[in-house]
JSON list of C-alpha atoms in Angstrom, two decimals:
[
{"chain": "A", "resi": 1, "resn": "UNK", "atom": "CA", "xyz": [1.40, -18.65, -0.93]},
{"chain": "A", "resi": 2, "resn": "UNK", "atom": "CA", "xyz": [1.41, -14.86, -1.14]},
{"chain": "A", "resi": 3, "resn": "UNK", "atom": "CA", "xyz": [3.47, -13.23, -3.88]},
{"chain": "A", "resi": 4, "resn": "UNK", "atom": "CA", "xyz": [5.36, -11.14, -1.31]},
{"chain": "A", "resi": 5, "resn": "UNK", "atom": "CA", "xyz": [6.15, -12.64, 2.08]},
{"chain": "A", "resi": 6, "resn": "UNK", "atom": "CA", "xyz": [7.13, -10.54, 5.08]},
{"chain": "A", "resi": 7, "resn": "UNK", "atom": "CA", "xyz": [7.50, -11.42, 8.76]},
{"chain": "A", "resi": 8, "resn": "UNK", "atom": "CA", "xyz": [4.97, -9.25, 10.65]},
{"chain": "A", "resi": 9, "resn": "UNK", "atom": "CA", "xyz": [7.11, -9.04, 13.80]},
{"chain": "A", "resi": 10, "resn": "UNK", "atom": "CA", "xyz": [6.87, -7.11, 16.02]},
{"chain": "A", "resi": 11, "resn": "UNK", "atom": "CA", "xyz": [10.55, -6.27, 16.04]},
{"chain": "A", "resi": 12, "resn": "UNK", "atom": "CA", "xyz": [11.79, -4.41, 19.11]},
{"chain": "A", "resi": 13, "resn": "UNK", "atom": "CA", "xyz": [15.26, -2.82, 19.18]},
{"chain": "A", "resi": 14, "resn": "UNK", "atom": "CA", "xyz": [17.09, -0.29, 21.38]},
{"chain": "A", "resi": 15, "resn": "UNK", "atom": "CA", "xyz": [17.73, 3.22, 20.09]},
{"chain": "A", "resi": 16, "resn": "UNK", "atom": "CA", "xyz": [20.87, 3.38, 17.97]},
{"chain": "A", "resi": 17, "resn": "UNK", "atom": "CA", "xyz": [20.65, -0.23, 16.76]},
{"chain": "A", "resi": 18, "resn": "UNK", "atom": "CA", "xyz": [20.92, -1.29, 13.14]},
{"chain": "A", "resi": 19, "resn": "UNK", "atom": "CA", "xyz": [17.59, -2.67, 11.94]},
{"chain": "A", "resi": 20, "resn": "UNK", "atom": "CA", "xyz": [17.27, -5.25, 9.16]},
{"chain": "A", "resi": 21, "resn": "UNK", "atom": "CA", "xyz": [13.88, -5.80, 7.54]},
{"chain": "A", "resi": 22, "resn": "UNK", "atom": "CA", "xyz": [13.39, -8.43, 4.87]},
{"chain": "A", "resi": 23, "resn": "UNK", "atom": "CA", "xyz": [10.94, -9.76, 2.32]},
{"chain": "A", "resi": 24, "resn": "UNK", "atom": "CA", "xyz": [10.91, -12.51, -0.25]},
{"chain": "A", "resi": 25, "resn": "UNK", "atom": "CA", "xyz": [8.85, -12.61, -3.42]},
{"chain": "A", "resi": 26, "resn": "UNK", "atom": "CA", "xyz": [7.86, -15.24, -5.93]},
{"chain": "A", "resi": 27, "resn": "UNK", "atom": "CA", "xyz": [6.93, -13.36, -9.12]},
{"chain": "A", "resi": 28, "resn": "UNK", "atom": "CA", "xyz": [9.94, -13.18, -11.46]},
{"chain": "A", "resi": 29, "resn": "UNK", "atom": "CA", "xyz": [8.20, -10.42, -13.45]},
{"chain": "A", "resi": 30, "resn": "UNK", "atom": "CA", "xyz": [8.50, -7.91, -10.63]},
{"chain": "A", "resi": 31, "resn": "UNK", "atom": "CA", "xyz": [10.73, -5.02, -11.71]},
{"chain": "A", "resi": 32, "resn": "UNK", "atom": "CA", "xyz": [10.22, -2.34, -9.07]},
{"chain": "A", "resi": 33, "resn": "UNK", "atom": "CA", "xyz": [10.68, -2.78, -5.35]},
{"chain": "A", "resi": 34, "resn": "UNK", "atom": "CA", "xyz": [9.53, -0.32, -2.73]},
{"chain": "A", "resi": 35, "resn": "UNK", "atom": "CA", "xyz": [9.60, 0.21, 1.01]},
{"chain": "A", "resi": 36, "resn": "UNK", "atom": "CA", "xyz": [6.77, 2.14, 2.59]},
{"chain": "A", "resi": 37, "resn": "UNK", "atom": "CA", "xyz": [6.50, 3.37, 6.17]},
{"chain": "A", "resi": 38, "resn": "UNK", "atom": "CA", "xyz": [3.12, 3.58, 7.83]},
{"chain": "A", "resi": 39, "resn": "UNK", "atom": "CA", "xyz": [2.40, 5.29, 11.13]},
{"chain": "A", "resi": 40, "resn": "UNK", "atom": "CA", "xyz": [-0.67, 4.35, 13.11]},
{"chain": "A", "resi": 41, "resn": "UNK", "atom": "CA", "xyz": [-3.91, 5.57, 11.52]},
{"chain": "A", "resi": 42, "resn": "UNK", "atom": "CA", "xyz": [-2.06, 7.09, 8.55]},
{"chain": "A", "resi": 43, "resn": "UNK", "atom": "CA", "xyz": [-1.61, 6.08, 4.92]},
{"chain": "A", "resi": 44, "resn": "UNK", "atom": "CA", "xyz": [1.67, 4.47, 3.80]},
{"chain": "A", "resi": 45, "resn": "UNK", "atom": "CA", "xyz": [4.41, 6.85, 2.66]},
{"chain": "A", "resi": 46, "resn": "UNK", "atom": "CA", "xyz": [7.19, 5.89, 0.27]},
{"chain": "A", "resi": 47, "resn": "UNK", "atom": "CA", "xyz": [10.64, 5.55, 1.84]},
{"chain": "A", "resi": 48, "resn": "UNK", "atom": "CA", "xyz": [12.66, 4.16, -1.03]},
{"chain": "A", "resi": 49, "resn": "UNK", "atom": "CA", "xyz": [12.29, 2.41, -4.35]},
{"chain": "A", "resi": 50, "resn": "UNK", "atom": "CA", "xyz": [14.70, 0.35, -6.41]},
{"chain": "A", "resi": 51, "resn": "UNK", "atom": "CA", "xyz": [14.54, -0.77, -10.00]},
{"chain": "A", "resi": 52, "resn": "UNK", "atom": "CA", "xyz": [15.81, -4.32, -10.56]},
{"chain": "A", "resi": 53, "resn": "UNK", "atom": "CA", "xyz": [18.75, -5.59, -8.48]},
{"chain": "A", "resi": 54, "resn": "UNK", "atom": "CA", "xyz": [21.14, -3.40, -6.53]},
{"chain": "A", "resi": 55, "resn": "UNK", "atom": "CA", "xyz": [21.56, -1.13, -3.55]},
{"chain": "A", "resi": 56, "resn": "UNK", "atom": "CA", "xyz": [20.21, 2.32, -2.88]},
{"chain": "A", "resi": 57, "resn": "UNK", "atom": "CA", "xyz": [21.13, 4.54, 0.05]},
{"chain": "A", "resi": 58, "resn": "UNK", "atom": "CA", "xyz": [19.31, 7.55, 1.44]},
{"chain": "A", "resi": 59, "resn": "UNK", "atom": "CA", "xyz": [20.61, 8.93, 4.72]},
{"chain": "A", "resi": 60, "resn": "UNK", "atom": "CA", "xyz": [20.19, 6.27, 7.40]},
{"chain": "A", "resi": 61, "resn": "UNK", "atom": "CA", "xyz": [18.26, 3.97, 5.06]},
{"chain": "A", "resi": 62, "resn": "UNK", "atom": "CA", "xyz": [19.66, 1.40, 2.62]},
{"chain": "A", "resi": 63, "resn": "UNK", "atom": "CA", "xyz": [17.51, -0.74, 0.34]},
{"chain": "A", "resi": 64, "resn": "UNK", "atom": "CA", "xyz": [18.86, -3.89, -1.31]},
{"chain": "A", "resi": 65, "resn": "UNK", "atom": "CA", "xyz": [17.31, -6.11, -3.95]},
{"chain": "A", "resi": 66, "resn": "UNK", "atom": "CA", "xyz": [18.73, -9.46, -5.03]},
{"chain": "A", "resi": 67, "resn": "UNK", "atom": "CA", "xyz": [16.64, -10.70, -7.96]},
{"chain": "A", "resi": 68, "resn": "UNK", "atom": "CA", "xyz": [18.57, -13.98, -8.19]},
{"chain": "A", "resi": 69, "resn": "UNK", "atom": "CA", "xyz": [17.34, -14.99, -4.74]},
{"chain": "A", "resi": 70, "resn": "UNK", "atom": "CA", "xyz": [14.13, -12.89, -4.87]},
{"chain": "A", "resi": 71, "resn": "UNK", "atom": "CA", "xyz": [15.10, -11.13, -1.65]},
{"chain": "A", "resi": 72, "resn": "UNK", "atom": "CA", "xyz": [14.35, -7.54, -0.62]},
{"chain": "A", "resi": 73, "resn": "UNK", "atom": "CA", "xyz": [15.98, -5.83, 2.37]},
{"chain": "A", "resi": 74, "resn": "UNK", "atom": "CA", "xyz": [15.83, -2.51, 4.18]},
{"chain": "A", "resi": 75, "resn": "UNK", "atom": "CA", "xyz": [18.51, -1.48, 6.66]},
{"chain": "A", "resi": 76, "resn": "UNK", "atom": "CA", "xyz": [18.06, 1.37, 9.11]},
{"chain": "A", "resi": 77, "resn": "UNK", "atom": "CA", "xyz": [21.19, 2.69, 10.78]},
{"chain": "A", "resi": 78, "resn": "UNK", "atom": "CA", "xyz": [21.22, 4.53, 14.10]},
{"chain": "A", "resi": 79, "resn": "UNK", "atom": "CA", "xyz": [17.54, 3.76, 14.64]},
{"chain": "A", "resi": 80, "resn": "UNK", "atom": "CA", "xyz": [15.47, 6.40, 16.44]},
{"chain": "A", "resi": 81, "resn": "UNK", "atom": "CA", "xyz": [12.22, 6.16, 18.42]},
{"chain": "A", "resi": 82, "resn": "UNK", "atom": "CA", "xyz": [10.62, 8.16, 15.58]},
{"chain": "A", "resi": 83, "resn": "UNK", "atom": "CA", "xyz": [11.36, 5.21, 13.28]},
{"chain": "A", "resi": 84, "resn": "UNK", "atom": "CA", "xyz": [8.77, 3.16, 15.20]},
{"chain": "A", "resi": 85, "resn": "UNK", "atom": "CA", "xyz": [6.15, 2.30, 12.58]},
{"chain": "A", "resi": 86, "resn": "UNK", "atom": "CA", "xyz": [5.01, -0.49, 10.29]},
{"chain": "A", "resi": 87, "resn": "UNK", "atom": "CA", "xyz": [7.32, -1.07, 7.33]},
{"chain": "A", "resi": 88, "resn": "UNK", "atom": "CA", "xyz": [5.77, -2.51, 4.18]},
{"chain": "A", "resi": 89, "resn": "UNK", "atom": "CA", "xyz": [7.71, -3.94, 1.29]},
{"chain": "A", "resi": 90, "resn": "UNK", "atom": "CA", "xyz": [6.00, -3.84, -2.09]},
{"chain": "A", "resi": 91, "resn": "UNK", "atom": "CA", "xyz": [6.69, -4.90, -5.63]},
{"chain": "A", "resi": 92, "resn": "UNK", "atom": "CA", "xyz": [5.21, -4.21, -9.03]},
{"chain": "A", "resi": 93, "resn": "UNK", "atom": "CA", "xyz": [5.66, -5.48, -12.57]},
{"chain": "A", "resi": 94, "resn": "UNK", "atom": "CA", "xyz": [5.29, -2.23, -14.46]},
{"chain": "A", "resi": 95, "resn": "UNK", "atom": "CA", "xyz": [3.60, 0.98, -13.53]},
{"chain": "A", "resi": 96, "resn": "UNK", "atom": "CA", "xyz": [0.45, -0.29, -11.94]},
{"chain": "A", "resi": 97, "resn": "UNK", "atom": "CA", "xyz": [-0.77, -2.24, -8.96]},
{"chain": "A", "resi": 98, "resn": "UNK", "atom": "CA", "xyz": [1.46, -2.71, -5.97]},
{"chain": "A", "resi": 99, "resn": "UNK", "atom": "CA", "xyz": [1.72, -6.11, -4.30]},
{"chain": "A", "resi": 100, "resn": "UNK", "atom": "CA", "xyz": [2.47, -5.66, -0.62]},
{"chain": "A", "resi": 101, "resn": "UNK", "atom": "CA", "xyz": [3.99, -7.80, 2.09]},
{"chain": "A", "resi": 102, "resn": "UNK", "atom": "CA", "xyz": [2.13, -8.11, 5.37]},
{"chain": "A", "resi": 103, "resn": "UNK", "atom": "CA", "xyz": [4.20, -5.34, 6.98]},
{"chain": "A", "resi": 104, "resn": "UNK", "atom": "CA", "xyz": [6.66, -5.54, 9.89]},
{"chain": "A", "resi": 105, "resn": "UNK", "atom": "CA", "xyz": [5.90, -3.63, 13.08]},
{"chain": "A", "resi": 106, "resn": "UNK", "atom": "CA", "xyz": [9.09, -1.96, 14.35]},
{"chain": "A", "resi": 107, "resn": "UNK", "atom": "CA", "xyz": [9.48, -0.56, 17.85]},
{"chain": "A", "resi": 108, "resn": "UNK", "atom": "CA", "xyz": [12.60, 1.45, 18.71]},
{"chain": "A", "resi": 109, "resn": "UNK", "atom": "CA", "xyz": [12.97, 1.85, 22.47]},
{"chain": "A", "resi": 110, "resn": "UNK", "atom": "CA", "xyz": [14.62, 4.96, 23.91]},
{"chain": "B", "resi": 1, "resn": "UNK", "atom": "CA", "xyz": [0.12, 21.22, -2.40]},
{"chain": "B", "resi": 2, "resn": "UNK", "atom": "CA", "xyz": [-2.74, 19.12, -1.11]},
{"chain": "B", "resi": 3, "resn": "UNK", "atom": "CA", "xyz": [-2.28, 15.39, -0.91]},
{"chain": "B", "resi": 4, "resn": "UNK", "atom": "CA", "xyz": [-4.80, 12.62, -1.51]},
{"chain": "B", "resi": 5, "resn": "UNK", "atom": "CA", "xyz": [-7.89, 13.09, 0.60]},
{"chain": "B", "resi": 6, "resn": "UNK", "atom": "CA", "xyz": [-10.52, 10.53, 1.54]},
{"chain": "B", "resi": 7, "resn": "UNK", "atom": "CA", "xyz": [-13.90, 10.78, 3.16]},
{"chain": "B", "resi": 8, "resn": "UNK", "atom": "CA", "xyz": [-15.32, 9.84, 5.51]},
{"chain": "B", "resi": 9, "resn": "UNK", "atom": "CA", "xyz": [-12.37, 9.02, 7.77]},
{"chain": "B", "resi": 10, "resn": "UNK", "atom": "CA", "xyz": [-14.52, 6.54, 9.69]},
{"chain": "B", "resi": 11, "resn": "UNK", "atom": "CA", "xyz": [-17.71, 4.76, 8.73]},
{"chain": "B", "resi": 12, "resn": "UNK", "atom": "CA", "xyz": [-19.76, 2.43, 10.87]},
{"chain": "B", "resi": 13, "resn": "UNK", "atom": "CA", "xyz": [-22.60, 0.64, 9.15]},
{"chain": "B", "resi": 14, "resn": "UNK", "atom": "CA", "xyz": [-24.92, -2.28, 9.69]},
{"chain": "B", "resi": 15, "resn": "UNK", "atom": "CA", "xyz": [-24.60, -5.54, 7.82]},
{"chain": "B", "resi": 16, "resn": "UNK", "atom": "CA", "xyz": [-26.58, -5.43, 4.60]},
{"chain": "B", "resi": 17, "resn": "UNK", "atom": "CA", "xyz": [-26.37, -1.67, 4.08]},
{"chain": "B", "resi": 18, "resn": "UNK", "atom": "CA", "xyz": [-24.60, -0.02, 1.12]},
{"chain": "B", "resi": 19, "resn": "UNK", "atom": "CA", "xyz": [-21.67, 2.36, 1.66]},
{"chain": "B", "resi": 20, "resn": "UNK", "atom": "CA", "xyz": [-19.86, 4.86, -0.54]},
{"chain": "B", "resi": 21, "resn": "UNK", "atom": "CA", "xyz": [-16.27, 5.89, 0.05]},
{"chain": "B", "resi": 22, "resn": "UNK", "atom": "CA", "xyz": [-14.78, 8.92, -1.67]},
{"chain": "B", "resi": 23, "resn": "UNK", "atom": "CA", "xyz": [-11.27, 9.70, -2.88]},
{"chain": "B", "resi": 24, "resn": "UNK", "atom": "CA", "xyz": [-9.91, 13.02, -4.14]},
{"chain": "B", "resi": 25, "resn": "UNK", "atom": "CA", "xyz": [-6.56, 12.41, -5.85]},
{"chain": "B", "resi": 26, "resn": "UNK", "atom": "CA", "xyz": [-3.71, 14.88, -6.19]},
{"chain": "B", "resi": 27, "resn": "UNK", "atom": "CA", "xyz": [-4.53, 17.39, -8.89]},
{"chain": "B", "resi": 28, "resn": "UNK", "atom": "CA", "xyz": [-3.04, 16.39, -12.24]},
{"chain": "B", "resi": 29, "resn": "UNK", "atom": "CA", "xyz": [-2.58, 12.73, -11.33]},
{"chain": "B", "resi": 30, "resn": "UNK", "atom": "CA", "xyz": [-4.11, 10.54, -14.01]},
{"chain": "B", "resi": 31, "resn": "UNK", "atom": "CA", "xyz": [-3.78, 7.18, -12.24]},
{"chain": "B", "resi": 32, "resn": "UNK", "atom": "CA", "xyz": [-5.91, 6.33, -9.20]},
{"chain": "B", "resi": 33, "resn": "UNK", "atom": "CA", "xyz": [-5.79, 3.15, -7.13]},
{"chain": "B", "resi": 34, "resn": "UNK", "atom": "CA", "xyz": [-7.92, 1.59, -4.40]},
{"chain": "B", "resi": 35, "resn": "UNK", "atom": "CA", "xyz": [-6.44, -0.80, -1.84]},
{"chain": "B", "resi": 36, "resn": "UNK", "atom": "CA", "xyz": [-7.86, -2.52, 1.22]},
{"chain": "B", "resi": 37, "resn": "UNK", "atom": "CA", "xyz": [-5.91, -3.10, 4.44]},
{"chain": "B", "resi": 38, "resn": "UNK", "atom": "CA", "xyz": [-7.23, -5.67, 6.89]},
{"chain": "B", "resi": 39, "resn": "UNK", "atom": "CA", "xyz": [-5.67, -7.54, 9.80]},
{"chain": "B", "resi": 40, "resn": "UNK", "atom": "CA", "xyz": [-5.79, -10.95, 8.23]},
{"chain": "B", "resi": 41, "resn": "UNK", "atom": "CA", "xyz": [-4.90, -10.02, 4.63]},
{"chain": "B", "resi": 42, "resn": "UNK", "atom": "CA", "xyz": [-2.54, -7.04, 4.83]},
{"chain": "B", "resi": 43, "resn": "UNK", "atom": "CA", "xyz": [-2.74, -4.43, 2.07]},
{"chain": "B", "resi": 44, "resn": "UNK", "atom": "CA", "xyz": [-4.45, -5.69, -1.10]},
{"chain": "B", "resi": 45, "resn": "UNK", "atom": "CA", "xyz": [-5.04, -4.09, -4.48]},
{"chain": "B", "resi": 46, "resn": "UNK", "atom": "CA", "xyz": [-8.69, -3.65, -5.46]},
{"chain": "B", "resi": 47, "resn": "UNK", "atom": "CA", "xyz": [-8.97, -1.57, -8.64]},
{"chain": "B", "resi": 48, "resn": "UNK", "atom": "CA", "xyz": [-7.14, 1.08, -10.62]},
{"chain": "B", "resi": 49, "resn": "UNK", "atom": "CA", "xyz": [-8.03, 3.76, -13.16]},
{"chain": "B", "resi": 50, "resn": "UNK", "atom": "CA", "xyz": [-5.71, 5.31, -15.73]},
{"chain": "B", "resi": 51, "resn": "UNK", "atom": "CA", "xyz": [-7.03, 8.23, -17.74]},
{"chain": "B", "resi": 52, "resn": "UNK", "atom": "CA", "xyz": [-9.89, 7.19, -20.01]},
{"chain": "B", "resi": 53, "resn": "UNK", "atom": "CA", "xyz": [-8.85, 3.53, -20.21]},
{"chain": "B", "resi": 54, "resn": "UNK", "atom": "CA", "xyz": [-11.06, 0.77, -18.88]},
{"chain": "B", "resi": 55, "resn": "UNK", "atom": "CA", "xyz": [-10.28, 0.23, -15.19]},
{"chain": "B", "resi": 56, "resn": "UNK", "atom": "CA", "xyz": [-8.37, -2.82, -13.99]},
{"chain": "B", "resi": 57, "resn": "UNK", "atom": "CA", "xyz": [-10.89, -4.48, -11.67]},
{"chain": "B", "resi": 58, "resn": "UNK", "atom": "CA", "xyz": [-8.91, -7.66, -11.12]},
{"chain": "B", "resi": 59, "resn": "UNK", "atom": "CA", "xyz": [-8.62, -7.19, -7.35]},
{"chain": "B", "resi": 60, "resn": "UNK", "atom": "CA", "xyz": [-12.28, -6.64, -6.51]},
{"chain": "B", "resi": 61, "resn": "UNK", "atom": "CA", "xyz": [-13.28, -9.49, -4.15]},
{"chain": "B", "resi": 62, "resn": "UNK", "atom": "CA", "xyz": [-16.90, -9.80, -5.27]},
{"chain": "B", "resi": 63, "resn": "UNK", "atom": "CA", "xyz": [-19.54, -8.19, -7.45]},
{"chain": "B", "resi": 64, "resn": "UNK", "atom": "CA", "xyz": [-20.75, -6.28, -4.38]},
{"chain": "B", "resi": 65, "resn": "UNK", "atom": "CA", "xyz": [-17.77, -3.99, -4.91]},
{"chain": "B", "resi": 66, "resn": "UNK", "atom": "CA", "xyz": [-17.70, -1.38, -7.65]},
{"chain": "B", "resi": 67, "resn": "UNK", "atom": "CA", "xyz": [-15.92, 1.89, -8.29]},
{"chain": "B", "resi": 68, "resn": "UNK", "atom": "CA", "xyz": [-16.19, 4.78, -10.64]},
{"chain": "B", "resi": 69, "resn": "UNK", "atom": "CA", "xyz": [-14.10, 7.77, -11.45]},
{"chain": "B", "resi": 70, "resn": "UNK", "atom": "CA", "xyz": [-15.87, 10.87, -12.71]},
{"chain": "B", "resi": 71, "resn": "UNK", "atom": "CA", "xyz": [-14.19, 13.42, -14.96]},
{"chain": "B", "resi": 72, "resn": "UNK", "atom": "CA", "xyz": [-10.84, 11.76, -14.48]},
{"chain": "B", "resi": 73, "resn": "UNK", "atom": "CA", "xyz": [-10.62, 13.06, -10.92]},
{"chain": "B", "resi": 74, "resn": "UNK", "atom": "CA", "xyz": [-12.76, 12.08, -7.93]},
{"chain": "B", "resi": 75, "resn": "UNK", "atom": "CA", "xyz": [-13.43, 8.38, -7.38]},
{"chain": "B", "resi": 76, "resn": "UNK", "atom": "CA", "xyz": [-16.11, 6.59, -5.39]},
{"chain": "B", "resi": 77, "resn": "UNK", "atom": "CA", "xyz": [-15.85, 3.01, -4.13]},
{"chain": "B", "resi": 78, "resn": "UNK", "atom": "CA", "xyz": [-19.24, 1.45, -3.45]},
{"chain": "B", "resi": 79, "resn": "UNK", "atom": "CA", "xyz": [-19.83, -1.66, -1.39]},
{"chain": "B", "resi": 80, "resn": "UNK", "atom": "CA", "xyz": [-23.34, -3.07, -1.62]},
{"chain": "B", "resi": 81, "resn": "UNK", "atom": "CA", "xyz": [-24.96, -5.29, 1.01]},
{"chain": "B", "resi": 82, "resn": "UNK", "atom": "CA", "xyz": [-21.97, -4.96, 3.33]},
{"chain": "B", "resi": 83, "resn": "UNK", "atom": "CA", "xyz": [-20.74, -7.99, 5.25]},
{"chain": "B", "resi": 84, "resn": "UNK", "atom": "CA", "xyz": [-18.68, -8.14, 8.44]},
{"chain": "B", "resi": 85, "resn": "UNK", "atom": "CA", "xyz": [-15.66, -9.37, 6.47]},
{"chain": "B", "resi": 86, "resn": "UNK", "atom": "CA", "xyz": [-15.72, -6.05, 4.58]},
{"chain": "B", "resi": 87, "resn": "UNK", "atom": "CA", "xyz": [-14.51, -4.32, 7.73]},
{"chain": "B", "resi": 88, "resn": "UNK", "atom": "CA", "xyz": [-11.09, -2.87, 6.87]},
{"chain": "B", "resi": 89, "resn": "UNK", "atom": "CA", "xyz": [-9.27, 0.35, 6.08]},
{"chain": "B", "resi": 90, "resn": "UNK", "atom": "CA", "xyz": [-9.84, 1.37, 2.46]},
{"chain": "B", "resi": 91, "resn": "UNK", "atom": "CA", "xyz": [-6.90, 3.31, 1.05]},
{"chain": "B", "resi": 92, "resn": "UNK", "atom": "CA", "xyz": [-6.80, 5.37, -2.11]},
{"chain": "B", "resi": 93, "resn": "UNK", "atom": "CA", "xyz": [-3.60, 6.33, -3.92]},
{"chain": "B", "resi": 94, "resn": "UNK", "atom": "CA", "xyz": [-2.80, 8.40, -6.99]},
{"chain": "B", "resi": 95, "resn": "UNK", "atom": "CA", "xyz": [0.21, 8.75, -9.26]},
{"chain": "B", "resi": 96, "resn": "UNK", "atom": "CA", "xyz": [1.15, 11.02, -12.12]},
{"chain": "B", "resi": 97, "resn": "UNK", "atom": "CA", "xyz": [0.64, 8.21, -14.65]},
{"chain": "B", "resi": 98, "resn": "UNK", "atom": "CA", "xyz": [0.94, 4.45, -14.65]},
{"chain": "B", "resi": 99, "resn": "UNK", "atom": "CA", "xyz": [3.76, 4.50, -17.20]},
{"chain": "B", "resi": 100, "resn": "UNK", "atom": "CA", "xyz": [7.12, 3.20, -15.97]},
{"chain": "B", "resi": 101, "resn": "UNK", "atom": "CA", "xyz": [7.53, 3.93, -12.32]},
{"chain": "B", "resi": 102, "resn": "UNK", "atom": "CA", "xyz": [5.58, 6.75, -10.74]},
{"chain": "B", "resi": 103, "resn": "UNK", "atom": "CA", "xyz": [5.29, 7.09, -6.98]},
{"chain": "B", "resi": 104, "resn": "UNK", "atom": "CA", "xyz": [1.88, 6.28, -5.60]},
{"chain": "B", "resi": 105, "resn": "UNK", "atom": "CA", "xyz": [0.79, 8.77, -2.94]},
{"chain": "B", "resi": 106, "resn": "UNK", "atom": "CA", "xyz": [-1.64, 7.39, -0.40]},
{"chain": "B", "resi": 107, "resn": "UNK", "atom": "CA", "xyz": [-4.50, 9.05, 1.38]},
{"chain": "B", "resi": 108, "resn": "UNK", "atom": "CA", "xyz": [-5.18, 8.53, 5.10]},
{"chain": "B", "resi": 109, "resn": "UNK", "atom": "CA", "xyz": [-7.82, 5.88, 4.43]},
{"chain": "B", "resi": 110, "resn": "UNK", "atom": "CA", "xyz": [-11.43, 5.27, 5.42]},
{"chain": "B", "resi": 111, "resn": "UNK", "atom": "CA", "xyz": [-11.88, 2.90, 8.34]},
{"chain": "B", "resi": 112, "resn": "UNK", "atom": "CA", "xyz": [-15.02, 0.85, 7.67]},
{"chain": "B", "resi": 113, "resn": "UNK", "atom": "CA", "xyz": [-16.66, -1.12, 10.44]},
{"chain": "B", "resi": 114, "resn": "UNK", "atom": "CA", "xyz": [-19.58, -3.40, 9.59]},
{"chain": "B", "resi": 115, "resn": "UNK", "atom": "CA", "xyz": [-21.62, -4.42, 12.62]}
]
C-alpha cells in the first residue's frame, strides 16, 4: 500500500463546476500537506500547502486536511478550462522528502 | 529570477549505456532534491542534499543510481548500465533549506527513454 493514495481519474467536468479532489494517507507522522498542479511536459508547481489539520483558502481554491481521518482535499470553485492539468497531493514529515499521490488528471470542458 | 533548470530536456539512450542528468537549482537554495516520475509509479523521491550534510539516498532504487552535488550548487544524477525500466521523467527541485517547511521549486524535468 502506498503512503499516499489518490484516484488517477481522469475527471471530466463542465466549465463553472465545483471540483473535488481527494487523497488519503497512512503515515501519522505527516505534518505538511501540499497540492501541486502539473501541466503537460512541465514540472509540478505548488498550489497550496497546509500545516496539520484545517482549511486554507486562496481565491478559487480551498485545501482541507483532516488528520483524524487522514484525508486531504482540494476544492476548485468556478472551474476554468485553464485548470485542466494533473493535480498531485503530497505530504511530508518535516522539511525534506515529499511523498506524492499518483496524481488526478482533471479536464474542464468549455 | 531564474528557476530550477535541468539538462538535457530529453535523452534517448541504449540499454546498458550510462547517462548523466544535470540540475541547476535556484541560486541561494541549500536543499536539492531528485524525484522520478513514471507511469506505473507516479512521482517518487530519489535523493536529497542539504548543505554539507551527507545526502539522504534512501529513495535510490539500485546501486546503479548515484548523485553528487558540487560546491553546494549544481547536481548530477548518474545512472549506470541503464535498463528499460529506468525510462521516466527525472525531476529536480530545490528549496531555501530543509528546515521546517520550505517550498520545493521544481524544474521542467529530463525525459529519459531507454531503448
